[in-house]
XYZ file of C-alpha atoms in Angstrom:
285
model
C 12.114 1.942 13.921
C 13.502 3.740 10.836
C 12.083 1.052 8.558
C 8.837 0.576 6.688
C 6.685 3.542 5.721
C 5.865 6.322 8.204
C 2.431 7.933 8.329
C 0.731 10.685 10.289
C -2.522 9.687 12.003
C -4.856 12.625 12.637
C -7.527 11.949 15.239
C -10.836 13.824 15.601
C -10.635 14.862 11.957
C -14.388 15.572 11.828
C -13.566 19.163 12.830
C -11.458 19.629 9.653
C -12.583 20.540 6.168
C -11.040 19.045 3.029
C -8.701 21.983 2.471
C -7.374 21.724 6.033
C -6.761 17.994 5.602
C -4.798 18.671 2.417
C -2.722 21.351 4.126
C -1.944 19.069 7.073
C -0.882 16.300 4.673
C 1.407 18.756 2.913
C 2.838 19.902 6.251
C 3.516 16.311 7.362
C 5.163 15.643 3.962
C 4.847 11.865 4.254
C 3.689 9.712 1.366
C 0.214 9.647 2.954
C -1.475 11.043 6.048
C -4.642 9.415 7.387
C -7.604 11.136 8.996
C -9.992 9.416 11.442
C -13.661 10.355 11.147
C -17.046 9.043 12.291
C -18.802 6.596 9.963
C -22.399 5.597 9.413
C -21.315 2.447 7.541
C -18.563 1.131 9.835
C -16.867 1.675 13.190
C -14.570 4.368 11.776
C -13.972 6.153 8.479
C -10.474 6.746 7.102
C -9.453 9.307 4.475
C -5.997 9.443 2.915
C -4.175 12.460 1.460
C -0.749 12.813 -0.175
C 1.482 15.913 0.161
C 0.367 17.447 -3.170
C -3.225 17.238 -1.939
C -4.462 14.142 -3.783
C -7.036 12.049 -1.942
C -6.546 8.362 -2.718
C -9.038 5.517 -2.341
C -6.980 3.397 0.034
C -3.569 3.364 1.665
C -2.378 0.175 3.319
C 0.427 1.447 5.534
C -1.650 4.430 6.701
C -4.500 2.048 7.580
C -2.004 -0.004 9.592
C -0.886 3.187 11.360
C -4.489 4.164 12.066
C -5.297 0.702 13.455
C -2.209 0.823 15.666
C -3.296 4.197 17.045
C -6.854 2.987 17.626
C -5.577 -0.143 19.369
C -2.990 1.503 21.608
C -5.271 4.430 22.488
C -8.263 2.077 22.929
C -10.514 4.160 20.706
C -13.903 3.201 19.235
C -14.628 0.713 22.007
C -11.446 -1.311 21.497
C -10.017 -2.968 24.608
C -6.501 -4.290 25.118
C -6.976 -8.054 25.258
C -7.718 -10.975 22.969
C -8.623 -10.424 19.341
C -11.080 -7.699 18.450
C -12.805 -6.878 15.186
C -13.171 -3.364 13.776
C -14.840 -2.325 10.519
C -13.240 0.487 8.552
C -14.888 2.633 5.879
C -12.602 3.779 3.056
C -13.200 5.142 -0.429
C -12.346 1.622 -1.637
C -15.157 0.083 0.435
C -15.766 -1.136 3.980
C -12.979 -3.416 5.210
C -12.936 -5.871 8.093
C -9.903 -5.651 10.371
C -8.732 -7.548 13.442
C -6.614 -6.211 16.300
C -4.758 -9.078 17.979
C -3.526 -8.476 21.517
C -3.083 -12.188 22.315
C 0.725 -12.197 22.068
C 1.159 -9.223 24.390
C 3.084 -6.074 23.533
C 2.166 -4.183 20.364
C -0.997 -5.622 18.785
C -0.895 -7.582 15.567
C -2.880 -5.840 12.835
C -4.839 -7.812 10.242
C -6.886 -6.164 7.526
C -8.796 -7.094 4.417
C -7.237 -6.041 1.154
C -9.786 -4.079 -0.905
C -11.515 -6.002 -3.684
C -8.818 -7.370 -6.015
C -9.627 -7.102 -9.727
C -6.465 -8.111 -11.596
C -6.703 -8.241 -15.386
C -4.340 -8.094 -18.381
C -3.268 -4.480 -18.829
C -4.863 -2.515 -21.683
C -1.436 -1.131 -22.635
C 1.790 -2.698 -23.856
C 4.656 -3.677 -21.561
C 7.131 -2.119 -23.999
C 5.379 1.259 -23.706
C 5.418 1.200 -19.899
C 9.081 0.211 -19.791
C 9.995 3.018 -22.176
C 7.947 5.643 -20.325
C 9.419 4.738 -16.932
C 12.994 4.734 -18.207
C 13.471 1.052 -17.355
C 16.217 -0.728 -19.288
C 15.288 -3.916 -21.190
C 17.462 -6.173 -19.011
C 15.659 -4.901 -15.889
C 12.369 -6.522 -17.003
C 11.250 -10.153 -17.017
C 9.668 -10.264 -20.475
C 8.225 -13.730 -19.778
C 5.776 -12.249 -17.259
C 2.804 -10.112 -18.323
C 1.887 -6.527 -17.565
C -1.298 -6.575 -15.458
C -3.681 -3.958 -14.087
C -5.391 -4.088 -10.693
C -8.544 -2.108 -11.427
C -9.762 -1.305 -7.892
C -6.723 0.846 -7.110
C -5.591 1.356 -10.743
C -2.120 -0.126 -10.169
C 0.105 -1.641 -12.883
C 2.231 -4.728 -12.101
C 5.300 -6.032 -13.927
C 8.213 -8.310 -13.072
C 11.990 -7.935 -12.893
C 14.356 -10.920 -13.197
C 16.239 -10.527 -9.899
C 17.251 -8.160 -7.104
C 20.290 -6.847 -8.975
C 18.127 -5.771 -11.916
C 15.414 -4.367 -9.649
C 17.960 -2.323 -7.716
C 19.260 -0.674 -10.891
C 15.895 0.796 -11.921
C 16.167 4.582 -12.001
C 12.672 5.925 -12.581
C 12.125 8.602 -15.200
C 9.682 10.570 -13.028
C 8.551 12.959 -15.754
C 7.968 10.154 -18.244
C 6.145 8.096 -15.609
C 3.847 11.010 -14.732
C 3.046 11.653 -18.394
C 2.217 7.985 -18.950
C 0.180 7.728 -15.738
C -1.941 10.790 -16.490
C -3.774 9.263 -19.446
C -5.337 6.426 -17.426
C -4.738 7.771 -13.898
C -2.287 4.995 -13.003
C -1.611 5.539 -9.297
C 1.187 3.002 -8.674
C 3.659 1.113 -10.845
C 4.710 -2.063 -9.005
C 7.859 -3.889 -10.149
C 8.682 -7.145 -8.374
C 10.996 -10.151 -8.302
C 10.802 -13.476 -6.497
C 14.414 -13.108 -5.365
C 14.395 -11.712 -1.817
C 16.682 -10.435 0.925
C 14.969 -12.649 3.505
C 14.843 -16.290 2.433
C 11.510 -16.711 4.266
C 9.821 -14.191 1.969
C 8.406 -14.847 -1.507
C 8.657 -11.479 -3.239
C 10.528 -8.179 -3.182
C 8.763 -5.194 -4.752
C 9.272 -1.530 -5.493
C 6.301 0.822 -5.718
C 6.347 4.075 -7.676
C 3.491 6.593 -7.384
C 4.706 9.708 -9.213
C 1.214 10.806 -10.261
C 0.338 11.549 -6.605
C 3.725 13.032 -5.734
C 5.499 9.902 -4.438
C 8.403 9.007 -6.783
C 9.066 5.843 -4.735
C 7.096 4.555 -1.771
C 9.044 2.932 1.099
C 6.288 0.334 1.589
C 2.989 0.162 -0.269
C 0.358 -1.764 1.667
C -2.352 -1.068 -0.883
C -0.508 -2.958 -3.639
C -0.018 -6.147 -1.600
C -3.333 -7.798 -2.491
C -2.760 -7.284 -6.206
C 0.840 -8.414 -5.770
C -0.222 -11.715 -4.203
C -2.784 -12.190 -6.987
C -0.120 -11.511 -9.639
C 2.174 -14.139 -8.096
C -0.658 -16.665 -7.931
C -2.037 -16.097 -11.437
C 1.403 -16.263 -13.031
C 2.505 -19.337 -11.028
C 5.342 -17.477 -9.316
C 4.341 -19.197 -6.058
C 3.174 -22.784 -5.635
C -0.584 -23.428 -5.210
C -0.104 -24.542 -1.588
C 1.284 -21.168 -0.442
C -1.348 -19.625 1.818
C 0.769 -16.917 3.401
C 2.985 -14.814 1.124
C 5.976 -13.015 2.628
C 6.409 -9.635 0.934
C 9.284 -7.174 1.427
C 9.925 -3.652 0.151
C 11.978 -0.529 0.804
C 15.467 -2.011 1.135
C 16.897 -0.042 -1.792
C 15.907 3.288 -0.254
C 16.928 2.491 3.317
C 13.404 1.840 4.668
C 13.102 -1.977 4.779
C 9.714 -3.407 5.683
C 7.785 -6.640 5.389
C 4.253 -8.002 5.726
C 2.492 -11.327 5.357
C -0.311 -11.587 2.798
C -2.840 -14.289 3.659
C -4.557 -15.740 0.604
C -8.095 -16.483 1.784
C -9.742 -17.304 -1.565
C -8.639 -17.811 -5.165
C -11.932 -18.741 -6.870
C -14.277 -17.340 -8.007
C -12.540 -14.147 -6.818
C -9.071 -13.692 -5.385
C -9.206 -12.386 -1.819
C -6.441 -11.637 0.664
C -5.728 -10.195 4.107
C -2.592 -8.363 5.175
C -0.835 -9.115 8.481
C 1.318 -6.224 9.687
C 2.541 -4.325 12.710
C 3.468 -0.766 13.590
C 4.905 1.343 16.369
C 4.320 4.865 17.574
C 7.233 7.271 17.190
C 5.897 10.507 18.627
C 2.661 12.324 19.393
C 1.942 16.027 19.159
C -0.863 18.570 18.906
C -1.420 20.917 15.995
C -3.160 24.257 16.405
C -4.803 25.673 13.300
C -4.927 29.458 12.884
């Protein structure tokens, strides 16, 4: 508790219109709220809204929260034993997820990362660094700036934890830069970690959608694993990448990213867990 990234899971959201979903997300004032709806393409449909009212294609930690709610409340035909598969429709495509009750206690949550399309960025690293207010010694200039096109996230590297900690985002400059190409998240990472069992520590900034810094960004984990692989920041035999985030803002969290395929397309699954904090009812006027 008091770590990772909190989300609000709204059940029976089919009775809400888009404006009501946006207002609920603003009222919850978390980086994202997730709404559960019926789906014709999968077992359940998820929609994600930020406090300013932006609907985003996919949110990893909110999907984890939704899966935890579905599992613990035994919704959509889910039982409470073994390992069960659930398909999830998002605006980033239909994802396959697994709810693992085998260990007892809170279920393990495993989900496909949306299609990962990591390419060299169409902009210059120097321009991004300047716009975000990052100092030159806080960047690893030997690693490239890359764009993950499915989510429109930019990735760059920092030399170590000390440098990463010192980044003080210029929010206005970041928003102005992001607006031109609708960059949703800037991910800055280093292979130096707090936990020696992990492979990467990252910070995720999403100022364009009203989140100056995200405690934990599940949606950037697939692209993050691809960045590490493509740039040889992990060895080829690493099949499970330990990723941590949130320590510098007092919300530490971690997941495992399973690399399931590297050629012809990089594919990954995220292994995570969650816990319920409280449940309430909201009455709309």
